[in-house]
Coordinates of C-alpha atoms in Angstrom, one line a residue:
Chain A
M1 CA 33.7 -52.1 28.6
S2 CA 31.4 -50.0 31.2
A3 CA 28.4 -51.7 32.5
T4 CA 26.2 -49.2 30.7
T5 CA 27.3 -49.9 27.4
A6 CA 27.3 -53.7 28.0
T7 CA 23.6 -53.3 28.7
T8 CA 22.9 -51.3 25.9
A9 CA 24.5 -54.0 23.6
A10 CA 22.6 -56.9 25.6
L11 CA 19.3 -55.1 25.1
A12 CA 20.0 -54.6 21.3
L13 CA 21.0 -58.2 20.5
G14 CA 18.3 -59.4 23.1
D15 CA 15.4 -57.2 21.5
D16 CA 16.4 -58.5 18.2
A17 CA 15.9 -62.2 19.3
L18 CA 12.8 -61.6 21.3
V19 CA 11.0 -59.5 18.6
L20 CA 12.0 -62.1 15.7
S21 CA 11.0 -64.9 17.9
H22 CA 7.7 -63.6 18.5
R23 CA 7.2 -62.8 14.9
L24 CA 8.1 -66.3 13.9
G25 CA 5.8 -67.7 16.7
E26 CA 2.9 -66.0 14.7
W27 CA 3.2 -68.6 12.0
A28 CA 2.1 -71.3 14.5
G29 CA -1.1 -72.7 13.0
H30 CA -0.6 -70.8 9.7
A31 CA 2.7 -72.1 7.9
P32 CA 2.3 -73.8 4.6
V33 CA 3.3 -77.3 5.7
L34 CA 3.7 -79.1 9.1
E35 CA 7.5 -79.4 8.6
E36 CA 7.7 -75.8 8.2
E37 CA 5.4 -75.0 11.2
V38 CA 7.7 -77.2 13.4
A39 CA 10.9 -75.6 11.8
L40 CA 9.9 -71.9 12.4
A41 CA 8.8 -72.7 16.0
N42 CA 12.1 -74.3 16.6
I43 CA 14.0 -71.3 15.3
A44 CA 11.6 -69.1 17.4
L45 CA 12.5 -71.2 20.6
D46 CA 16.4 -70.8 19.9
L47 CA 15.9 -67.2 19.5
L48 CA 13.9 -67.0 22.7
G49 CA 16.7 -68.7 24.7
Q50 CA 19.1 -66.3 23.3
A51 CA 16.7 -63.3 24.4
R52 CA 16.4 -64.7 27.8
V53 CA 20.2 -64.9 28.4
L54 CA 20.7 -61.4 26.9
L55 CA 17.8 -59.7 28.6
S56 CA 18.7 -61.2 32.0
S57 CA 22.1 -59.8 31.7
A58 CA 20.7 -56.6 31.5
G59 CA 17.9 -56.7 34.1
D60 CA 14.6 -58.6 35.0
E61 CA 13.8 -60.4 31.7
D62 CA 10.0 -60.4 32.2
E63 CA 10.0 -56.6 33.1
L64 CA 12.2 -55.9 30.0
A65 CA 9.8 -58.1 27.6
Y66 CA 6.6 -57.4 28.8
L67 CA 6.5 -53.8 30.7
R68 CA 8.7 -51.6 28.3
E69 CA 7.2 -49.2 25.9
E70 CA 7.6 -49.3 22.2
R71 CA 10.2 -46.4 22.2
A72 CA 12.4 -48.4 24.8
F73 CA 13.0 -51.3 22.5
T74 CA 16.3 -51.2 20.5
N75 CA 15.6 -54.1 18.1
L76 CA 16.5 -53.6 14.3
Q77 CA 13.5 -52.5 12.2
L78 CA 14.0 -55.6 10.0
V79 CA 13.0 -58.0 12.7
E80 CA 9.8 -56.4 13.5
Q81 CA 8.5 -56.5 9.8
P82 CA 5.4 -58.4 9.5
N83 CA 5.6 -62.0 8.4
G84 CA 3.8 -61.1 5.1
D85 CA 3.9 -64.1 2.7
F86 CA 6.2 -66.9 3.2
A87 CA 8.8 -65.3 0.9
H88 CA 8.9 -62.3 3.1
T89 CA 9.5 -64.5 6.1
I90 CA 12.2 -66.4 4.3
A91 CA 13.8 -63.1 3.2
R92 CA 13.9 -61.6 6.5
Q93 CA 15.5 -64.9 7.7
L94 CA 18.1 -64.8 5.1
Y95 CA 19.1 -61.2 6.0
F96 CA 18.9 -61.6 9.7
S97 CA 20.3 -65.0 10.1
T98 CA 23.3 -64.3 7.9
Y99 CA 23.9 -61.2 9.8
Q100 CA 23.3 -62.8 13.2
H101 CA 25.7 -65.8 12.3
L102 CA 28.6 -63.6 11.2
L103 CA 28.2 -61.5 14.1
Y104 CA 28.1 -64.2 16.5
E105 CA 31.2 -65.9 15.0
R106 CA 33.0 -62.6 15.6
L107 CA 31.8 -62.3 19.3
A108 CA 32.6 -65.9 19.9
A109 CA 36.2 -65.5 18.9
G110 CA 36.7 -62.3 21.2
E111 CA 36.8 -62.2 24.7
G112 CA 34.0 -59.7 25.4
E113 CA 31.1 -59.8 27.4
F114 CA 29.0 -61.8 24.9
A115 CA 31.8 -64.5 23.9
G116 CA 30.1 -67.4 26.0
L117 CA 26.6 -66.8 24.5
A118 CA 27.8 -66.2 21.0
A119 CA 29.8 -69.4 21.0
K120 CA 26.8 -71.5 22.3
A121 CA 24.4 -69.4 19.8
V122 CA 26.3 -69.6 16.8
K123 CA 25.8 -73.2 16.4
E124 CA 22.1 -72.9 16.5
V125 CA 22.1 -69.9 14.1
A126 CA 24.1 -71.8 11.6
Y127 CA 20.9 -74.1 11.3
H128 CA 18.8 -71.0 10.9
R129 CA 21.0 -69.5 8.3
D130 CA 21.1 -72.9 6.3
H131 CA 17.3 -73.1 6.4
A132 CA 16.9 -69.9 5.1
E133 CA 19.5 -70.4 2.3
Q134 CA 17.9 -73.5 1.4
W135 CA 14.4 -72.0 1.0
T136 CA 15.9 -68.9 -0.8
L137 CA 17.3 -71.5 -3.3
R138 CA 14.0 -73.2 -3.6
L139 CA 11.8 -70.2 -4.0
G140 CA 14.1 -68.1 -6.2
D141 CA 14.9 -71.0 -8.6
G142 CA 11.4 -72.4 -8.4
T143 CA 8.2 -71.5 -10.2
D144 CA 7.6 -68.2 -12.0
V145 CA 5.4 -67.2 -9.1
S146 CA 7.8 -68.2 -6.2
H147 CA 10.6 -66.7 -8.1
A148 CA 8.5 -63.3 -8.2
R149 CA 7.5 -63.3 -4.8
M150 CA 10.9 -64.2 -3.3
R151 CA 12.4 -61.2 -5.5
A152 CA 9.5 -58.8 -4.3
A153 CA 10.3 -59.8 -0.8
C154 CA 14.0 -59.3 -1.1
E155 CA 13.4 -55.8 -2.6
A156 CA 11.0 -54.8 0.0
L157 CA 13.1 -55.8 3.1
W158 CA 16.2 -54.4 1.6
R159 CA 15.8 -50.8 2.9
F160 CA 16.0 -52.2 6.6
T161 CA 19.3 -54.0 6.0
G162 CA 21.7 -51.1 6.3
E163 CA 20.8 -50.7 10.0
M164 CA 22.5 -53.9 10.9
F165 CA 25.9 -52.4 10.2
E166 CA 25.5 -49.4 12.3
P167 CA 28.2 -49.6 15.1
V168 CA 26.4 -50.7 18.7
P169 CA 28.2 -49.2 21.8
G170 CA 29.5 -52.2 23.6
L171 CA 29.9 -54.5 20.7
D172 CA 33.4 -54.7 19.6
V173 CA 33.1 -55.7 16.0
D174 CA 34.2 -54.0 12.5
T175 CA 31.0 -53.3 11.1
D176 CA 32.4 -52.6 7.8
A177 CA 33.9 -55.8 7.5
L178 CA 30.7 -57.2 8.8
R179 CA 28.7 -55.6 6.0
T180 CA 31.2 -56.8 3.4
A181 CA 31.0 -60.4 4.4
W182 CA 27.4 -60.1 4.7
R183 CA 26.9 -58.7 1.4
E184 CA 29.2 -61.3 -0.3
S185 CA 27.3 -64.2 1.3
V186 CA 23.6 -62.9 0.5
D187 CA 25.0 -62.0 -3.2
T188 CA 26.2 -65.6 -3.6
V189 CA 23.0 -67.2 -2.3
L190 CA 20.9 -64.9 -4.3
R191 CA 22.7 -65.4 -7.5
R192 CA 22.4 -69.4 -7.0
A193 CA 18.7 -68.6 -6.6
T194 CA 18.6 -67.0 -9.9
L195 CA 18.0 -63.6 -7.9
T196 CA 20.2 -60.6 -7.8
L197 CA 21.1 -58.3 -4.8
P198 CA 18.6 -55.3 -4.5
E199 CA 20.1 -52.2 -5.8
G200 CA 18.1 -49.6 -4.0
P201 CA 19.1 -47.8 -0.8
D202 CA 19.4 -50.1 2.0
S203 CA 18.1 -47.6 4.6
G204 CA 15.2 -45.1 4.6
G205 CA 15.8 -41.5 4.8
W206 CA 13.3 -40.7 7.2
A207 CA 14.8 -43.1 10.1
A208 CA 18.0 -44.6 9.0
G209 CA 19.1 -47.1 11.3
A210 CA 16.5 -45.9 13.8
G211 CA 15.2 -49.0 15.5
R212 CA 18.5 -49.0 17.6
Q213 CA 17.4 -45.5 18.8
G214 CA 14.0 -46.6 19.5
L215 CA 12.1 -45.6 16.6
H216 CA 9.9 -48.3 15.1
T217 CA 7.6 -48.9 12.0
E218 CA 4.0 -48.9 12.2
S219 CA 3.2 -52.4 12.9
F220 CA 5.5 -53.0 15.7
G221 CA 3.2 -51.3 18.3
R222 CA 0.3 -53.7 17.5
M223 CA 3.0 -56.6 17.8
L224 CA 3.9 -55.5 21.2
A225 CA 0.2 -54.9 22.3
E226 CA -0.3 -58.6 21.4
M227 CA 2.9 -59.7 23.1
Q228 CA 2.6 -57.9 26.3
H229 CA -1.3 -57.5 27.0
L230 CA -1.7 -60.9 29.1
H231 CA 1.2 -60.1 31.2
R232 CA -0.1 -56.4 31.7
S233 CA -3.7 -57.3 32.1
H234 CA -2.9 -60.0 34.7
P235 CA 0.3 -58.9 36.5
G236 CA 2.0 -61.6 38.6
A237 CA -0.3 -64.3 37.1
S238 CA 1.0 -67.8 36.7
W239 CA -0.3 -71.3 35.9
Chain B
M1 CA 38.6 -78.5 36.8
V2 CA 39.4 -78.3 40.5
T3 CA 40.0 -81.7 41.9
A4 CA 36.8 -83.0 43.4
T5 CA 36.5 -84.7 46.7
V6 CA 35.2 -88.2 46.8
L7 CA 31.9 -87.0 48.2
E8 CA 31.8 -84.4 45.2
A9 CA 32.4 -87.2 43.0
E10 CA 29.5 -89.2 44.3
L11 CA 27.3 -86.3 44.1
L12 CA 28.4 -85.7 40.6
A13 CA 27.5 -89.4 39.6
L14 CA 24.1 -89.1 41.6
A15 CA 23.2 -85.8 39.7
G16 CA 24.3 -87.6 36.5
S17 CA 22.0 -90.5 37.1
V18 CA 19.0 -88.3 36.7
P19 CA 17.1 -89.3 33.3
D20 CA 16.7 -86.7 30.8
P21 CA 13.1 -85.2 31.0
E22 CA 12.4 -85.5 27.1
L23 CA 14.5 -88.5 26.3
P24 CA 14.0 -90.7 29.3
V25 CA 16.4 -93.4 28.2
L26 CA 19.3 -91.2 28.6
T27 CA 20.8 -90.1 31.8
L28 CA 22.1 -86.4 32.3
A29 CA 25.7 -87.9 32.5
E30 CA 25.2 -89.8 29.2
L31 CA 23.9 -86.5 27.6
G32 CA 26.9 -84.8 29.0
V33 CA 25.3 -81.7 30.6
V34 CA 26.1 -82.0 34.2
R35 CA 29.5 -80.3 34.4
A36 CA 30.4 -80.4 38.2
V37 CA 29.1 -80.6 41.7
R38 CA 31.0 -78.5 44.4
L39 CA 30.3 -78.5 48.2
R40 CA 30.2 -75.3 49.5
S41 CA 29.9 -76.6 53.1
A42 CA 28.4 -79.7 54.9
G43 CA 24.8 -80.0 53.4
T44 CA 25.4 -77.3 50.8
A45 CA 25.9 -78.3 47.1
E46 CA 26.4 -76.3 43.9
V47 CA 25.8 -78.1 40.5
D48 CA 26.9 -76.8 37.2
L49 CA 24.2 -77.8 34.3
T50 CA 24.8 -76.7 30.7
P51 CA 21.9 -76.6 28.4
T52 CA 22.0 -78.4 24.9
Y53 CA 20.3 -75.4 23.1
T54 CA 20.1 -72.0 24.6
G55 CA 16.4 -72.1 24.8
C56 CA 16.0 -75.7 25.8
P57 CA 13.1 -75.7 28.0
A58 CA 13.9 -79.1 29.7
I59 CA 16.7 -77.3 31.7
E60 CA 14.1 -76.1 34.4
A61 CA 12.7 -79.8 34.7
M62 CA 16.4 -81.0 34.9
S63 CA 17.4 -78.6 37.8
A64 CA 14.4 -79.5 39.8
D65 CA 15.0 -83.4 39.4
I66 CA 18.5 -82.7 40.4
E67 CA 17.6 -80.8 43.4
R68 CA 15.0 -83.3 44.4
L69 CA 17.5 -86.2 44.0
L70 CA 20.1 -84.6 46.0
H71 CA 17.8 -83.4 48.8
A72 CA 16.6 -86.9 49.0
H73 CA 20.3 -88.0 49.6
G74 CA 20.8 -85.7 52.6
V75 CA 22.1 -82.6 50.8
A76 CA 20.0 -79.7 52.6
E77 CA 20.9 -76.8 50.2
V78 CA 21.1 -77.5 46.4
T79 CA 21.8 -74.6 43.9
V80 CA 21.7 -75.6 40.4
R81 CA 23.8 -73.1 38.0
T82 CA 23.2 -72.7 34.2
V83 CA 26.7 -72.4 32.5
L84 CA 26.8 -71.8 28.9
A85 CA 30.7 -71.8 28.4
P86 CA 32.2 -74.0 27.0
A87 CA 29.3 -74.4 24.7
W88 CA 27.9 -78.0 24.8
S89 CA 28.4 -80.3 21.7
T90 CA 26.8 -83.5 20.6
D91 CA 30.3 -84.8 21.0
D92 CA 29.7 -84.6 24.7
I93 CA 27.1 -87.4 24.5
T94 CA 28.9 -90.8 25.5
D95 CA 29.1 -93.8 23.7
E96 CA 26.7 -95.5 26.0
G97 CA 24.3 -92.7 25.6
R98 CA 24.7 -93.0 21.5
R99 CA 23.8 -96.7 21.9
K100 CA 20.7 -95.8 24.0
L101 CA 19.4 -93.3 21.5
R102 CA 19.9 -95.8 18.5
E103 CA 18.0 -98.4 20.6
F104 CA 15.2 -95.8 21.3
G105 CA 14.9 -95.4 17.7
I106 CA 16.7 -91.9 17.3
A107 CA 19.7 -91.8 15.1
P108 CA 22.6 -90.5 17.2
P109 CA 24.6 -87.5 16.2
R110 CA 27.8 -88.3 14.2
V111 CA 31.1 -87.5 15.9
H112 CA 34.5 -85.7 15.0
R113 CA 33.2 -83.2 12.5
G114 CA 32.5 -79.5 12.7
P115 CA 29.1 -78.5 14.3
G116 CA 26.4 -77.0 12.0
P117 CA 24.4 -78.0 9.1
V118 CA 25.8 -80.6 6.7
P119 CA 26.2 -79.1 3.3
V120 CA 23.4 -80.4 0.7
T121 CA 22.7 -80.2 -2.8
L122 CA 19.4 -79.0 -3.6
G123 CA 17.2 -81.7 -5.5
A124 CA 13.9 -81.3 -7.5
T125 CA 11.7 -81.8 -4.7
R126 CA 13.7 -82.4 -1.5
T127 CA 17.2 -82.3 -0.4
L128 CA 19.5 -85.5 -0.2
T129 CA 22.3 -85.1 2.0
T130 CA 25.7 -86.1 0.8
P131 CA 27.7 -85.9 4.2
P132 CA 31.2 -87.6 4.6
E133 CA 29.6 -90.2 6.8
P134 CA 25.9 -91.3 6.3
V135 CA 23.1 -91.2 9.2
H136 CA 22.0 -94.7 9.6
C137 CA 18.3 -95.6 10.1
P138 CA 18.0 -96.6 13.6
H139 CA 15.4 -99.1 12.8
C140 CA 17.1 -101.2 9.9
G141 CA 20.7 -99.8 10.0
S142 CA 20.5 -98.8 6.4
A143 CA 22.9 -96.0 5.3
E144 CA 20.3 -95.0 2.5
T145 CA 18.3 -92.3 4.4
E146 CA 17.1 -88.8 3.5
L147 CA 16.5 -85.6 5.2
L148 CA 12.9 -84.3 5.5
S149 CA 13.3 -81.4 7.7
R150 CA 16.2 -79.8 9.7
F151 CA 14.1 -79.4 12.6
S152 CA 11.8 -81.9 14.4
S153 CA 10.1 -82.7 17.5
T154 CA 12.4 -80.8 19.7
A155 CA 15.2 -78.3 18.7
C156 CA 18.0 -81.0 19.0
K157 CA 16.6 -83.2 16.3
A158 CA 16.1 -83.3 12.4
L159 CA 13.5 -85.3 10.8
R160 CA 14.7 -88.0 8.2
R161 CA 13.3 -91.0 6.5
C162 CA 14.8 -94.3 5.7
L163 CA 14.9 -95.2 2.0
A164 CA 15.2 -99.0 2.9
C165 CA 12.3 -99.6 5.3
R166 CA 10.5 -96.3 4.7
E167 CA 10.1 -95.6 8.1
P168 CA 10.7 -91.9 9.4
F169 CA 12.8 -91.3 12.4
D170 CA 14.4 -88.5 14.4
H171 CA 18.2 -87.7 14.1
F172 CA 19.8 -86.1 16.9
K173 CA 21.6 -83.4 14.9
E174 CA 25.0 -82.4 15.3
L175 CA 25.8 -79.2 17.4

């Protein structure tokens, strides 16, 4: 693997973890119950730890997190989607943590650049996946309102899921097999939750798989502005 | 692992004697996070430290404490390296470490099982675990305990409640 493709892959996975970590952090002070507040913050912390390792392998972690422009981020569009209601956050978690868990299992089993981190992170992500699955069951197979909200969230985020299975230079995984395993897993969970796998297209015609190419959705710029403004306003500040 | 000299073994024991910053009843050796100490030259030591969780914020405090202690024992140059592989597991916590956790009111992780979440069945209002081995209440010892949340005061713990004495408690979850 060349240094360049290793960096491309580290940035892609690192940006996924960093951006989702920030989104989950936005729940602090707003989660429906205290236990959930703590759970989402813990998941965010795990992701931030993974992001630090990945971004540090590609350069200076702070410069990469705080000083890049929107177009330089190569995270999936899925992870930058606004939190929405709790069901949207859980649907995003279900889609992403299932993908991340299956991906890291494969990377951990290989001997590539990311095997060490993946072997470490896969154990953490197993808890994220379990958390998302438990909530999907509870909301889907819950009240009429929670069922309707969970279904709406799964439908709304579906068009961002296809991008997860676009090949990433530097990542030695069979993306078709990954997609099959992912669909099977998500389908099983949704069925148990009395929901169904959405049927619409899993990518948008206007920018299919474009997050990895640096194209992002409208809300991402506002999220980055909030994430970066302190560092940019006070360069070198510490406390 | 490369054969360590007597001095390296002494320094390893010293680094391992540092208390964990978040669970001060445990030493880093009992937690199983100090992997090795190598002497590069007289007065220059390199320490391998592994995080419990990738994002564990305590790792920086651990590094600083190890550096301070080794400096105080005459090692002029100390470098603490963070190593991820092989990944730390709760099976790396020593028996003495488990005993101390229980005494401190934290249910220790169960051993000899695969890492990751224990499968649960979904109840009407909460999840009740049906693991092969129950998590015992650290206060009264009862095996009748229930999971309240998979995530608790730190990333490495889950929140449970004892159905016998009704006390809530932290469980160092299996990783």
